[in-house]
C-alpha cells in the first residue's frame, strides 16, 4: 500500500521552535467524524500529553510518528489507506498540533461464510447469532463488529448446550486494491448437552418443594437462560440469603450436566413496627411478626396489629406457596377491624380463603369471604351512637370474590412512566348464609407520565357499582363513599355520599371519581404538586360531582414518597375550609 506524507510540513517549523523546556499539547483533528475522530485521538500518542509536560524534542519526535499512528488507528474501521497532514506550532506556553485526516475509501465486506453443524445452526439462539454475523456483508470492515459477531456465535453455542463447540476457522482476507474483504468462520459444535439432576445443598426445605422453582426438567437441553431463571426465582423468594447456581460442566458425562445449587437460609422471623400518620387514619403505631417459613414445605405466616386514632386492626394471614411459572399460592386469613370515619363506624370480623396466581400477565385472585359485624352510618364527628338520624346495622355476608390487577413502571421508587389497573368483582350466592344479596364491581386505574424533564402528569380514576336487594344491610366496607387522600381531596375521608332523610351521609350504590395532578421537582428529591379532583358516591343516576383542588409538597424520602397536600372544596355551599392530606407510599 502506498502512503503519502508531506515531510516538508513537518520539518520546516523546527528551525524556528524556541528552546522551551516543557509544555503541554493541544491536539486538533479534522477531516473525520465520530467514531473515527475518537479513534484518531486515542491512537495518536500526542494526545497523552494534553496535561503533561513535553519537551520540544519529544513533541517533534511524536509529531513525526503521528501519520503512521493515524493509519493504524483507522485500520480496524476498514480504512487501510488513510493519510494525515498537519502542522505543529507554539501557542502561548503549549504546543498545538493540527492533523488533517483523509480516511480514503473503506474496505467493504463482500462475503460472509459461516459453517456450523446443521443441528446447531437450527437452534434459534444460534441461528439469530449467525444472521447477525451475515449482516456484516456489504458494510465497511470493522474489527470490533467482526469480533463481537464471532464471539456472539460462540456464546450462543455454549448457552444452548453445545459445550464442546470449537472455533476451527476465523479468517478475514483483505484485498486492498479492490477494497474488499471476505469473512470465513467455522465451528465444530459437537454433541448437545442436556440437564441432569439439580442438587440443592444446605436448604431448609424438602427437595420436592424446591423442585417447583426449577424451570426445566431432567433431560431438557442445557440452556444458560434457564439457569438464570432458576437463580432469579430463588433470589426472588425471601427464604435465602445466598443463592449460587453452578452447572457442573467439568464433571459432565455422556452429555449430561448436573446442577448444584448452594443455599444459605435467610433470617426466619422478621419483626416490623413503628409510628405512622395518615389523615384518613390519624396518628398510630403498627407492629408485625412474619415467619418467612413455618415448615419444610415453605408455608408462611404473617401477623399485624395497627392501633391508630380512627382505625384498629388485628390481622393474620397463612400462606401456602406453590412456586412455579405462575407463582401460585393459597392464602387463609382473618382480620378484625374497628374503623371510624367522618360518617360511619364499624366493627367487623372478616375471614378470607383464596388462591392467587399470575394469569396472562395479570395477578388473579379467586376466593371466598365471610364478613360479619355491627356498624353505624350517618354519624357526624364524635356523636354518640344513639343520636337521632344515625342508622344502625348488623349483618353477616358470605361472598365469593375475584380480582385482577396489573401494573407497569420504569422505577419502583419514582415512576416516570407507568400505570396500574385493578378490577374487583364480588357477589353473594343468593341468600346462602347471608343477610342480604348483593353484587359489586370496582375498578381503579392510574397513569403516570413525565414530561419536560422534571415534571409528571398523574391521572387517576375509580368507578364502582353495587346491586342489592337491601342496601341497609350492607356494612360501610361494601358501600361507596367519596372524599379523602385517595379520592376527592379537600374533603374528609368518606365524608361525601348520598344522604338519608335526616341529611346524614349513608353511602351509595355507585361511585365515580377522577383526578388530575401535575408535579414539578426542583431537585431530585423535592417538588410541588397542583391537583384537581372530582367525583362523588351516588345512588341510581343522581350523580353530582364534588370538586376539590389544591397544592402539595413532594419528598422522595429514604422510606418512600411522602405526599403532603392541602385541598379545599370548590363551589360547594355546604363545605368550606382547608383539608390536610398526608400519604406515604409508592406511586403504583
PDB file of C-alpha atoms in Angstrom, residues 280 341-344 377-379 471 476 479-500 503-514 533-539 542-549 568-570 572 574-576 579 581:
ATOM      1  CA  UNK A 280     -57.540   9.156  56.915  1.00  0.00           C
ATOM      2  CA  UNK A 341     -64.653   7.731  59.545  1.00  0.00           C
ATOM      3  CA  UNK A 342     -66.300  11.107  59.245  1.00  0.00           C
ATOM      4  CA  UNK A 343     -69.625   9.368  58.575  1.00  0.00           C
ATOM      5  CA  UNK A 344     -69.514   5.781  59.871  1.00  0.00           C
ATOM      6  CA  UNK A 377     -73.695   5.179  59.334  1.00  0.00           C
ATOM      7  CA  UNK A 378     -74.650   8.814  59.245  1.00  0.00           C
ATOM      8  CA  UNK A 379     -72.505   9.928  62.181  1.00  0.00           C
ATOM      9  CA  UNK A 471     -78.851  -1.656  50.899  1.00  0.00           C
ATOM     10  CA  UNK A 476     -69.670   0.562  55.230  1.00  0.00           C
ATOM     11  CA  UNK A 479     -70.921   0.871  50.355  1.00  0.00           C
ATOM     12  CA  UNK A 480     -69.425   3.666  48.318  1.00  0.00           C
ATOM     13  CA  UNK A 481     -68.227   6.950  49.802  1.00  0.00           C
ATOM     14  CA  UNK A 482     -66.027   9.671  48.351  1.00  0.00           C
ATOM     15  CA  UNK A 483     -63.533  12.076  49.891  1.00  0.00           C
ATOM     16  CA  UNK A 484     -60.071  11.633  51.363  1.00  0.00           C
ATOM     17  CA  UNK A 485     -56.455  11.121  50.385  1.00  0.00           C
ATOM     18  CA  UNK A 486     -57.113   8.666  47.547  1.00  0.00           C
ATOM     19  CA  UNK A 487     -60.458  10.116  46.455  1.00  0.00           C
ATOM     20  CA  UNK A 488     -61.549  13.781  46.357  1.00  0.00           C
ATOM     21  CA  UNK A 489     -59.009  15.837  48.287  1.00  0.00           C
ATOM     22  CA  UNK A 490     -60.348  18.894  50.061  1.00  0.00           C
ATOM     23  CA  UNK A 491     -62.933  16.695  51.793  1.00  0.00           C
ATOM     24  CA  UNK A 492     -62.628  14.410  54.800  1.00  0.00           C
ATOM     25  CA  UNK A 493     -62.245  10.660  54.442  1.00  0.00           C
ATOM     26  CA  UNK A 494     -65.541   9.108  53.222  1.00  0.00           C
ATOM     27  CA  UNK A 495     -67.411  12.324  54.023  1.00  0.00           C
ATOM     28  CA  UNK A 496     -69.188  12.552  50.638  1.00  0.00           C
ATOM     29  CA  UNK A 497     -72.118  10.443  49.527  1.00  0.00           C
ATOM     30  CA  UNK A 498     -75.903  10.128  49.398  1.00  0.00           C
ATOM     31  CA  UNK A 499     -77.789  11.305  52.474  1.00  0.00           C
ATOM     32  CA  UNK A 500     -80.822   9.911  54.275  1.00  0.00           C
ATOM     33  CA  UNK A 503     -79.405  14.814  55.884  1.00  0.00           C
ATOM     34  CA  UNK A 504     -76.793  12.327  57.087  1.00  0.00           C
ATOM     35  CA  UNK A 505     -74.298  10.651  54.725  1.00  0.00           C
ATOM     36  CA  UNK A 506     -75.059   6.919  54.479  1.00  0.00           C
ATOM     37  CA  UNK A 507     -73.152   5.951  51.324  1.00  0.00           C
ATOM     38  CA  UNK A 508     -74.331   4.970  47.868  1.00  0.00           C
ATOM     39  CA  UNK A 509     -74.504   2.076  45.431  1.00  0.00           C
ATOM     40  CA  UNK A 510     -72.351   3.825  42.773  1.00  0.00           C
ATOM     41  CA  UNK A 511     -69.022   5.659  42.661  1.00  0.00           C
ATOM     42  CA  UNK A 512     -67.256   7.774  40.071  1.00  0.00           C
ATOM     43  CA  UNK A 513     -64.076   9.718  40.900  1.00  0.00           C
ATOM     44  CA  UNK A 514     -61.329  11.210  38.709  1.00  0.00           C
ATOM     45  CA  UNK A 533     -60.120  16.003  41.992  1.00  0.00           C
ATOM     46  CA  UNK A 534     -63.770  15.487  41.102  1.00  0.00           C
ATOM     47  CA  UNK A 535     -66.314  12.814  41.916  1.00  0.00           C
ATOM     48  CA  UNK A 536     -68.971  11.526  44.248  1.00  0.00           C
ATOM     49  CA  UNK A 537     -70.727   8.451  45.564  1.00  0.00           C
ATOM     50  CA  UNK A 538     -74.362   8.305  44.474  1.00  0.00           C
ATOM     51  CA  UNK A 539     -77.421   6.110  44.094  1.00  0.00           C
ATOM     52  CA  UNK A 542     -78.322  11.074  40.674  1.00  0.00           C
ATOM     53  CA  UNK A 543     -74.672  11.982  40.074  1.00  0.00           C
ATOM     54  CA  UNK A 544     -73.471  15.415  41.216  1.00  0.00           C
ATOM     55  CA  UNK A 545     -69.673  15.553  41.385  1.00  0.00           C
ATOM     56  CA  UNK A 546     -67.872  17.390  44.151  1.00  0.00           C
ATOM     57  CA  UNK A 547     -64.658  19.202  43.188  1.00  0.00           C
ATOM     58  CA  UNK A 548     -61.559  19.648  45.307  1.00  0.00           C
ATOM     59  CA  UNK A 549     -58.367  21.487  44.336  1.00  0.00           C
ATOM     60  CA  UNK A 568     -60.238  22.978  49.503  1.00  0.00           C
ATOM     61  CA  UNK A 569     -63.750  22.323  48.165  1.00  0.00           C
ATOM     62  CA  UNK A 570     -64.634  24.266  45.030  1.00  0.00           C
ATOM     63  CA  UNK A 572     -69.627  23.854  47.419  1.00  0.00           C
ATOM     64  CA  UNK A 574     -72.181  23.197  52.239  1.00  0.00           C
ATOM     65  CA  UNK A 575     -68.454  22.559  52.626  1.00  0.00           C
ATOM     66  CA  UNK A 576     -65.628  25.023  53.101  1.00  0.00           C
ATOM     67  CA  UNK A 579     -58.236  19.900  54.469  1.00  0.00           C
ATOM     68  CA  UNK A 581     -53.847  15.136  53.366  1.00  0.00           C
TER      69      UNK A 581
END
